[in-house]
Tab-separated table of C-alpha atoms in Angstrom:
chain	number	residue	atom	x	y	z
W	1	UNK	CA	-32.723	12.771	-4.881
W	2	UNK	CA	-34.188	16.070	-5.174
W	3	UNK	CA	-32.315	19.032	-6.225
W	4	UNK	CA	-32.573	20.993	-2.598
W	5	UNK	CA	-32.452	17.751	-0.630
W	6	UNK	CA	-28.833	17.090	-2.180
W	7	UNK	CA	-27.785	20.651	-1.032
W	8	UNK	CA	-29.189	20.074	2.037
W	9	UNK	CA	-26.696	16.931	1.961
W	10	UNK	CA	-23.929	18.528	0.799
W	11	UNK	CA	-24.061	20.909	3.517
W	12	UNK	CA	-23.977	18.225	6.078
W	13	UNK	CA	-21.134	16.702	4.386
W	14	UNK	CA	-18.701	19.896	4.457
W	15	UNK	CA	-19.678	20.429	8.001
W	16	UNK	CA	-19.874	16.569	9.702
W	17	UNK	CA	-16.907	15.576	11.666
W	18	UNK	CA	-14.786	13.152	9.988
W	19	UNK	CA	-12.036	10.092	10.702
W	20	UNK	CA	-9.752	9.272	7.629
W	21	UNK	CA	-7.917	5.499	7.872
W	22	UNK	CA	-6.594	4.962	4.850
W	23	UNK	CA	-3.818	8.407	4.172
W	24	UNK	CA	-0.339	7.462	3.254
W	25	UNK	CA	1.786	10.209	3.961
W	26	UNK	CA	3.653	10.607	1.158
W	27	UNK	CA	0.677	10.802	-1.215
W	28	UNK	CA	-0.333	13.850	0.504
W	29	UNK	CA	2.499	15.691	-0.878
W	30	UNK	CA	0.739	19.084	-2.377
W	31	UNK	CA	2.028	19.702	-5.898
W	32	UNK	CA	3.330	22.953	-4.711
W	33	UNK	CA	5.276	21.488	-2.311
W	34	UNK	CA	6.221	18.925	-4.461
W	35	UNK	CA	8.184	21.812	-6.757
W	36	UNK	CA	9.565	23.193	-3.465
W	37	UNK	CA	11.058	20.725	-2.361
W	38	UNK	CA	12.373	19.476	-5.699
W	39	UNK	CA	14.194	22.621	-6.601
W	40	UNK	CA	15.758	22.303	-2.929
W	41	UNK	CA	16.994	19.045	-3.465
W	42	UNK	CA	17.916	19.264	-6.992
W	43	UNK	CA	15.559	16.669	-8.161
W	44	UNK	CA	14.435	16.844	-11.301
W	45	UNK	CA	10.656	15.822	-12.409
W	46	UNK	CA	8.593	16.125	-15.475
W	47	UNK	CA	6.765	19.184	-14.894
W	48	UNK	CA	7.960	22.548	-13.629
W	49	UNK	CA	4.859	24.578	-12.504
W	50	UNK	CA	2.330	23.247	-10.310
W	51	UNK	CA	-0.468	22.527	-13.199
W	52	UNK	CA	2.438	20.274	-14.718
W	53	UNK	CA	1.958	18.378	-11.366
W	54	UNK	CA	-1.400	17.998	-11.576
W	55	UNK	CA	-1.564	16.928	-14.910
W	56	UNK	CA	1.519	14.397	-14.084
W	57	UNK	CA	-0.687	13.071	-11.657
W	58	UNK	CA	-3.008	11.224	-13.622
W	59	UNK	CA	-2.311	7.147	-14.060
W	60	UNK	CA	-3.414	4.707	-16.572
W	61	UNK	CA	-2.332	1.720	-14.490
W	62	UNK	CA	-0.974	0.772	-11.100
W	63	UNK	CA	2.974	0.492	-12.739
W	64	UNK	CA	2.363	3.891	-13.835
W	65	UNK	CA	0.963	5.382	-10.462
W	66	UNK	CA	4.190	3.237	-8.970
W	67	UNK	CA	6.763	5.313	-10.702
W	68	UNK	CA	4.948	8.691	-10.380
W	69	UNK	CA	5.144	7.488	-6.416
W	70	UNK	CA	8.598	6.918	-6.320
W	71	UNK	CA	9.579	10.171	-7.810
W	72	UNK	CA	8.025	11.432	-5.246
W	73	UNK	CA	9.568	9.604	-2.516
W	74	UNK	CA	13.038	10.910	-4.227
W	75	UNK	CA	11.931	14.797	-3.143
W	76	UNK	CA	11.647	13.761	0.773
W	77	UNK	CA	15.334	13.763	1.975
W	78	UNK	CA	15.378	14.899	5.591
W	79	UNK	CA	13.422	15.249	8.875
W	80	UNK	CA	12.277	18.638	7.829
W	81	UNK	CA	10.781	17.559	4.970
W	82	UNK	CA	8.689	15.186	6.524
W	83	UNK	CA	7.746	17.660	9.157
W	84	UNK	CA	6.690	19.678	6.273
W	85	UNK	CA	4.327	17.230	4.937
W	86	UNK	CA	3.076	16.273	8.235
W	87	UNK	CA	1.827	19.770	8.979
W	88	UNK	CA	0.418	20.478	5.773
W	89	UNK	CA	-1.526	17.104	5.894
W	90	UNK	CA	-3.022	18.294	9.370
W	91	UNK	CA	-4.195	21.631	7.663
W	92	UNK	CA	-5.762	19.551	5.205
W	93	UNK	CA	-7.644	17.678	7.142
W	94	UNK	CA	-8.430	20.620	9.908
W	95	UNK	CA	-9.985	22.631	6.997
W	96	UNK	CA	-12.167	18.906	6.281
W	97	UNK	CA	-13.607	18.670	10.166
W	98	UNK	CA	-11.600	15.484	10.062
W	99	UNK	CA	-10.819	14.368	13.729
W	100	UNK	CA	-8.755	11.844	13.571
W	101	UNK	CA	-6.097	10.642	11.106
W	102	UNK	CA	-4.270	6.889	11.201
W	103	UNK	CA	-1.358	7.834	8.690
W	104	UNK	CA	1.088	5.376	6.723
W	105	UNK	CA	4.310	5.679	5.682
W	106	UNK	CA	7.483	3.753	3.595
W	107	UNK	CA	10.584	4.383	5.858
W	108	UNK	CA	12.554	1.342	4.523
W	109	UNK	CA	12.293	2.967	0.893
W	110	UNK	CA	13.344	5.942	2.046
W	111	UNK	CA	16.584	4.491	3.491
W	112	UNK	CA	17.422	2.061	0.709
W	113	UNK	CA	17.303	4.460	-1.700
W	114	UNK	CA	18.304	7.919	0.014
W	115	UNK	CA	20.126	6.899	2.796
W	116	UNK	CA	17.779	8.345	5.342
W	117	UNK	CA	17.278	7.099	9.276
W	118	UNK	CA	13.935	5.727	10.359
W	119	UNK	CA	14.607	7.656	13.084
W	120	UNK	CA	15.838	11.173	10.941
W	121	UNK	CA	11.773	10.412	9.519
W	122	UNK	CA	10.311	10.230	12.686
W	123	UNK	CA	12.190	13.161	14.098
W	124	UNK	CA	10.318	15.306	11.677
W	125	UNK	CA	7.414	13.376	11.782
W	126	UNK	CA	6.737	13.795	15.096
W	127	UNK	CA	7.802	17.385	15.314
W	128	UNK	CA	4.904	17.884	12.596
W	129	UNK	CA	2.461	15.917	15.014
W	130	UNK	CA	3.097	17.839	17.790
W	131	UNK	CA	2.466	21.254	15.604
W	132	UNK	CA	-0.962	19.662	14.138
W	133	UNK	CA	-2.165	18.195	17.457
W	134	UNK	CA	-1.744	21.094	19.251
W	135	UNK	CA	-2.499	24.190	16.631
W	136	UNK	CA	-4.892	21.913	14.385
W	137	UNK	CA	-6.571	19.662	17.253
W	138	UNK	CA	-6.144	16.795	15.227
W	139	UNK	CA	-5.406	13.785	16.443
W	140	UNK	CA	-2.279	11.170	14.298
W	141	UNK	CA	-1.348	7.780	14.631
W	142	UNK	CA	0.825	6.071	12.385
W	143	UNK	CA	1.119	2.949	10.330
W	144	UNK	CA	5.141	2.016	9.098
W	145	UNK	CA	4.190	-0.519	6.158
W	146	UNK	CA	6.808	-3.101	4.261
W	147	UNK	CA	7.000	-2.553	0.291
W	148	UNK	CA	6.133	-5.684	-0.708
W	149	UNK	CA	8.957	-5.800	-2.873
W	150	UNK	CA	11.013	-6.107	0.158
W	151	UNK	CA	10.400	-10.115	1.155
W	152	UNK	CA	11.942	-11.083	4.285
W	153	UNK	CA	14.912	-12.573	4.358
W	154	UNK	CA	15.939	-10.750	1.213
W	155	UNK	CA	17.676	-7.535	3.133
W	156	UNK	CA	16.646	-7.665	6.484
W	157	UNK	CA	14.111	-4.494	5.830
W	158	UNK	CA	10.813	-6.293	6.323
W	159	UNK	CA	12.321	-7.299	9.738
W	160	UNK	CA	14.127	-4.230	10.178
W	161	UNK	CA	10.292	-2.240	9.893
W	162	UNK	CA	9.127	-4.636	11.940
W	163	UNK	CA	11.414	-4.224	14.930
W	164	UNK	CA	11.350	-0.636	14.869
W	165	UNK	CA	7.472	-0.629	14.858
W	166	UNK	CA	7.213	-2.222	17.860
W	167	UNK	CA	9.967	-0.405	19.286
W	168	UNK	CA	8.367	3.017	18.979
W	169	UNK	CA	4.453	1.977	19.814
W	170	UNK	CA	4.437	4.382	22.949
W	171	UNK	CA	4.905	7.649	20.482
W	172	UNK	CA	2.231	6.764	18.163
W	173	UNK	CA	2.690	3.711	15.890
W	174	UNK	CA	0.047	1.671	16.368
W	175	UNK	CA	0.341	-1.190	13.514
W	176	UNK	CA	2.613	-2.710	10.973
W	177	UNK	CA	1.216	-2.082	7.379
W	178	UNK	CA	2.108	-3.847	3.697
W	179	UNK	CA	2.127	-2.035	0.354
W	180	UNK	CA	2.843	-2.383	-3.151
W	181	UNK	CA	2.294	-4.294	-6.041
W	182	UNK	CA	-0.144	-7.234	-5.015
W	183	UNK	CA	0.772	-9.180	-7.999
W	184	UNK	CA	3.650	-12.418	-7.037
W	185	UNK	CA	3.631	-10.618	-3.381
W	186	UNK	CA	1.533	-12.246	-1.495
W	187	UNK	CA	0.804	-11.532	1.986
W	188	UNK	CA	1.673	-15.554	2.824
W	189	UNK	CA	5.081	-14.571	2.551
W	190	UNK	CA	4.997	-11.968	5.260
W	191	UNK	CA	3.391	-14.298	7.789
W	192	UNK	CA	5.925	-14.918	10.244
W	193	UNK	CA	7.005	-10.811	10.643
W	194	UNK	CA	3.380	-10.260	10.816
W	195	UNK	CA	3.081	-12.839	13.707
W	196	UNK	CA	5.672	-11.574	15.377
W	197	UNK	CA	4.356	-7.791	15.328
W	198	UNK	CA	1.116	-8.804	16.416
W	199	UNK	CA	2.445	-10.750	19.184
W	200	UNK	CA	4.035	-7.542	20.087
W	201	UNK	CA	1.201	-5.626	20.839
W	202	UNK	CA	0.891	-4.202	16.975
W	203	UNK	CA	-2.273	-3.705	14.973
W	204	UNK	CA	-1.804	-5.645	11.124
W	205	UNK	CA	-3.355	-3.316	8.174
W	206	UNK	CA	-2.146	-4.966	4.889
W	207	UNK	CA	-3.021	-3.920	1.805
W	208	UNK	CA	-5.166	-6.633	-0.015
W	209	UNK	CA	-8.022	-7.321	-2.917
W	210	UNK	CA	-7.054	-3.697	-4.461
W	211	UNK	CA	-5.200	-5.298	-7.929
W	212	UNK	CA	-5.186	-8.721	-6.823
W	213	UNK	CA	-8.998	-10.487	-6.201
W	214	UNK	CA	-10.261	-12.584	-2.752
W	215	UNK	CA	-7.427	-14.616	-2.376
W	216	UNK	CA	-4.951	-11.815	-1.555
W	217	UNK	CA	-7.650	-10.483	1.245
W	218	UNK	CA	-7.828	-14.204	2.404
W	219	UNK	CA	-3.875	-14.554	2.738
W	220	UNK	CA	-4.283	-10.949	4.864
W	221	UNK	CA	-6.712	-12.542	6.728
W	222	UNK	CA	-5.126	-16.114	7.525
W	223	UNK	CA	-1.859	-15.565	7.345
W	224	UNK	CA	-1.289	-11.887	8.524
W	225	UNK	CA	-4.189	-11.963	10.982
W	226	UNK	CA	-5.589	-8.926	9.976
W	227	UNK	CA	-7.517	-6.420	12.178
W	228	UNK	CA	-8.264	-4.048	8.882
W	229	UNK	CA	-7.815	-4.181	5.434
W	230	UNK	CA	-6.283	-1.296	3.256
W	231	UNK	CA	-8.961	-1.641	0.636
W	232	UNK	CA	-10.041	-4.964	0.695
W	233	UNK	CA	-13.002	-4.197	-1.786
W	234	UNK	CA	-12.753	-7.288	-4.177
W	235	UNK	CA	-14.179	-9.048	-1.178
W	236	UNK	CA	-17.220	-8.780	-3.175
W	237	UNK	CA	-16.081	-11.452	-5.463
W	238	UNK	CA	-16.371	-13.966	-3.245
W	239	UNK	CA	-19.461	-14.619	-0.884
W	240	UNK	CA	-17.537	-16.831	1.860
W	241	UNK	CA	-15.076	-13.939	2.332
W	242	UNK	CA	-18.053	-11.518	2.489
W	243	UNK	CA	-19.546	-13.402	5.356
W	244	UNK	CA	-16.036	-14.089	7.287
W	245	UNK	CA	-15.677	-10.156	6.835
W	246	UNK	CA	-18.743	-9.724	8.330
W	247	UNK	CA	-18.832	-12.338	11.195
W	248	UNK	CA	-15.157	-10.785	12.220
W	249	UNK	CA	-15.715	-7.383	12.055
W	250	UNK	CA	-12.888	-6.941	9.884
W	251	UNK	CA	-13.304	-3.640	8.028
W	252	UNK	CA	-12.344	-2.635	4.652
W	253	UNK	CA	-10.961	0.773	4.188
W	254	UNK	CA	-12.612	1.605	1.156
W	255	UNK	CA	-11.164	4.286	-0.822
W	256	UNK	CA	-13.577	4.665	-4.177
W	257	UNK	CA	-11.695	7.392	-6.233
W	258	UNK	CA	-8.238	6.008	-6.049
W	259	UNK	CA	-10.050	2.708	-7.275
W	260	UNK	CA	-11.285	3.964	-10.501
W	261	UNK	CA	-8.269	6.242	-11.143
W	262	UNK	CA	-6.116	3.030	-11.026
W	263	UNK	CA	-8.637	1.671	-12.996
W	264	UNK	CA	-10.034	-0.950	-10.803
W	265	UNK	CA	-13.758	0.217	-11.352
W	266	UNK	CA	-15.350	2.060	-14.098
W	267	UNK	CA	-17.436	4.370	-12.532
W	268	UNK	CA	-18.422	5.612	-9.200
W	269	UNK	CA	-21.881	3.997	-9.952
W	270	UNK	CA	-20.444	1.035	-10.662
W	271	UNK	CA	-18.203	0.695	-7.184
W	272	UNK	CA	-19.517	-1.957	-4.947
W	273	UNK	CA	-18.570	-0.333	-2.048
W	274	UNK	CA	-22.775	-1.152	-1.343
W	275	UNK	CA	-22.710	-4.327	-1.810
W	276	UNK	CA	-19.634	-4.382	1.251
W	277	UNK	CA	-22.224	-2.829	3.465
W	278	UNK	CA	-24.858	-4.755	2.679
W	279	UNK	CA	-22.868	-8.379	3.496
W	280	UNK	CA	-22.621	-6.580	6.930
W	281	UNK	CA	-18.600	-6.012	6.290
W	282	UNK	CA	-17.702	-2.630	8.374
W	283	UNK	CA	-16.658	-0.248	5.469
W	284	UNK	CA	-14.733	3.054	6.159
W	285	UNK	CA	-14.663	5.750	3.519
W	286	UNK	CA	-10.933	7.120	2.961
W	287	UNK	CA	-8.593	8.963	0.075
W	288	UNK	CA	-5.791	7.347	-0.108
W	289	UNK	CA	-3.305	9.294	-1.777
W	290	UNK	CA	-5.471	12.661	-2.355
W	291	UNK	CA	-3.844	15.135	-4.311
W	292	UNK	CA	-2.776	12.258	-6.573
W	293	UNK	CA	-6.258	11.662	-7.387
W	294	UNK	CA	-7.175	14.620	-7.734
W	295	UNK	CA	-9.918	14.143	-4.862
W	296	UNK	CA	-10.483	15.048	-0.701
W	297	UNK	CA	-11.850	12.982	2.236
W	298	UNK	CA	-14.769	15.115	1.705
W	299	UNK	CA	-15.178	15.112	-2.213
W	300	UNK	CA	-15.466	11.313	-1.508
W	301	UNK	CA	-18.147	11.417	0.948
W	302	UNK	CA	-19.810	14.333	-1.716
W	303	UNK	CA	-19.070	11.265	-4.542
W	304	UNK	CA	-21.577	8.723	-2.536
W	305	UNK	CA	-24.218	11.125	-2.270
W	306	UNK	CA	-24.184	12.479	-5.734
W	307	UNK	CA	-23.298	8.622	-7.558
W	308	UNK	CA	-25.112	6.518	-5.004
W	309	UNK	CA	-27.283	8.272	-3.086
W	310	UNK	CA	-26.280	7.773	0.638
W	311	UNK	CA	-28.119	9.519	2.971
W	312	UNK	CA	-26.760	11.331	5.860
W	313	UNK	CA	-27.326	8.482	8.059
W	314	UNK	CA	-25.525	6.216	6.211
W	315	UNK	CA	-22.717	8.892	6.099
W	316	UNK	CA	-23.114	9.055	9.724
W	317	UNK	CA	-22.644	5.481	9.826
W	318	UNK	CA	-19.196	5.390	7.934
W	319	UNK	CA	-17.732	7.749	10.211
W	320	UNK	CA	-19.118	6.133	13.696
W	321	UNK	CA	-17.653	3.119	11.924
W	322	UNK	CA	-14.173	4.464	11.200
W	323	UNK	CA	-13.787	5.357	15.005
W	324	UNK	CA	-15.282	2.137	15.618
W	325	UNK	CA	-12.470	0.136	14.184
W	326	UNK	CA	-9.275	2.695	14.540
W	327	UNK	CA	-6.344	1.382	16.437
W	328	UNK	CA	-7.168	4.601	18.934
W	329	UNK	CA	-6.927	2.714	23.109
W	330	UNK	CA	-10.302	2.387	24.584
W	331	UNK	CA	-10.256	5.223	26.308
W	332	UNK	CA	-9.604	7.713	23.479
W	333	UNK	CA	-12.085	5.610	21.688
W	334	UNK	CA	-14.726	6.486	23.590
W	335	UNK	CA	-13.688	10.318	23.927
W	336	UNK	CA	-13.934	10.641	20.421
W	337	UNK	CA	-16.652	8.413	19.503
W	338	UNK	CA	-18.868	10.938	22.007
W	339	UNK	CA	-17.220	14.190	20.408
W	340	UNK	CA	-18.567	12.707	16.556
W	341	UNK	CA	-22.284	12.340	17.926
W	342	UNK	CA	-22.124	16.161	19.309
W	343	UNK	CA	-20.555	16.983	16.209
W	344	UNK	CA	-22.823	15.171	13.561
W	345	UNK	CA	-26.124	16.367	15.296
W	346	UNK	CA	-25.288	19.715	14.932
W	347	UNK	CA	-24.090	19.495	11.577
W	348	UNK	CA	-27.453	17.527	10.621
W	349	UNK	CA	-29.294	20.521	12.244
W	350	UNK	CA	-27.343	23.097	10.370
W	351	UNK	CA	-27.933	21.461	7.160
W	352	UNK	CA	-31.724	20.158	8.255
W	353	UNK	CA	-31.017	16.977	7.589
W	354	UNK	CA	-32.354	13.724	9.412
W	355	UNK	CA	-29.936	11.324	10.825
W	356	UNK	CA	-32.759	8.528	11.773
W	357	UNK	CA	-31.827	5.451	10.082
W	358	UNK	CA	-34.223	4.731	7.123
């Protein structure tokens, strides 16, 4: 790609609406914040200045990006706190053009280790929805998710999540969600909570094929009915999968930087996040835990143009996807789906840029 063409691009990028999929809320803590509200709660960490943070916040492996994680978590210890986040994560994503948010979060953690309510975290959660949806015109859902670490019948907490999911579905929770460490948890053990949720009226978005290959994605699939998967990208490894993706319209949330900081993938150029497309699998592009990668929704979208070459229609079609296959009612669907198209033709114009598929 020619030198002006990519500016052209990159134009386009910083000023195309945007949906994000894949955010879990408490890896949107800023690093500044993080400090804040360590020093308020008397919790120590390993750096005391906010380029500590960011240096802190660089993993060699999933264990390690576990325990940076759950320091974290330790800092969050009432409703304000999580209104805190929640606002800041809707200035984020204002200052992006992003639209539409589906958020995750670990409330079972947070109350086996600290004690806290699900319902002291949604307090504050929803008090910082109602500031970003109505100061920040961005629109949240959310997405409880079970540690997977947590089996059911162990403590109740799987079940516990589960329950209270489906409880609150009229204020914004729109699926049940699994996390963690993929490795001996398996989604198979999940099945029967899953069932149940889904047979509630909840969306299922596990986490699969992120550290664990096709057959953790094919345990989402079969035994969690999945409607997405959070990542999902070592689909690739496995051609049947591919074309069950595909002929389901199951999407992958793809998140490509968190990937190769957790050292799934070597390089950008090296992500198959094209050869997911190309099987015909809807893809959505997504950040994942952004200031612990060091990265943006947008600096992603900039990483496909600049490491393999997207074009602004393809761009275009990662979005339109994203709205595509969010948990947002029909209705709302098709209220945003029409406010993208306004939104990426005049950001193509702007930026000169052609949105014609090639």
């Amino acid at each position: 790609m020619k030198t002006d063409e990519l500016k052209q691009l990159e134009q386009f990028i910083l000023q195309m609406p945007k949906v994000e999929l894949h955010l879990h809320l408490e890896g949107t803590v800023r690093p500044a914040t993080l400090l804040d509200l360590a020093r308020r709660h008397g919790v120590k960490l390993p750096a005391d200045d906010v380029e500590g943070v960011r240096h802190w916040y660089r993993f060699d492996h999933f264990l390690q990006f576990v325990e940076v994680w759950l320091a974290i978590l330790n800092c969050l210890r009432d409703g304000a706190d999580f209104a805190r986040v929640v606002r800041e994560l809707g200035e984020t994503a204002a200052a992006q053009r992003v639209r539409y948010v589906q958020v995750t979060f670990t409330p079972s953690t947070h109350q086996r280790h600290k004690g806290i309510s699900f319902d002291e975290i949604w307090e504050g959660i929803r008090e910082g929805t109602a500031w970003v949806e109505r100061e920040r015109d961005v629109r949240l859902q959310f997405v409880p998710d079970i540690p997977r670490n947590f089996h059911p019948g162990s403590d109740g907490s799987a079940e516990a999540t589960a329950e209270w999911a489906i409880a609150h579905q009229k204020e914004g929770v729109v699926a049940l969600g699994l996390g963690g460490i993929e490795a001996g948890n398996p989604p198979e053990l999940f099945a029967e909570v899953f069932q149940h949720a889904k047979a509630q009226g909840l969306g299922s978005w596990p986490h699969a094929g992120e550290t664990v290959g096709p057959e953790s994605v094919w345990g989402a699939v079969r035994a969690l009915r999945a409607d997405r998967i959070a990542h999902g990208v070592r689909a690739v490894e496995d051609p049947d999968l591919l074309a069950y993706l595909a002929r389901r319209r199951i999407a992958c949330d793809i998140c490509p930087t968190s990937n190769l900081r957790l050292g799934i993938y070597p390089s950008f150029t090296q992500h198959p996040i094209r050869k997911l497309i190309a099987a015909g699998v809807p893809v959505t592009l997504n950040s994942d835990d952004p200031p612990m990668f060091h990265t943006t929704l947008t600096d992603e979208f900039l990483t496909l143009a600049r490491y393999q070459a997207f074009t602004a229609a393809e761009l275009a079609a990662l979005v339109r996807t994203g709205v595509e296959v969010s948990f947002l009612s029909g209705a709302e669907k098709t209220a945003l789906a029409a406010r993208i198209e306004r939104e990426l033709s005049d950001a193509a114009s702007g930026a000169g840029v052609n949105l014609a598929s090639e």
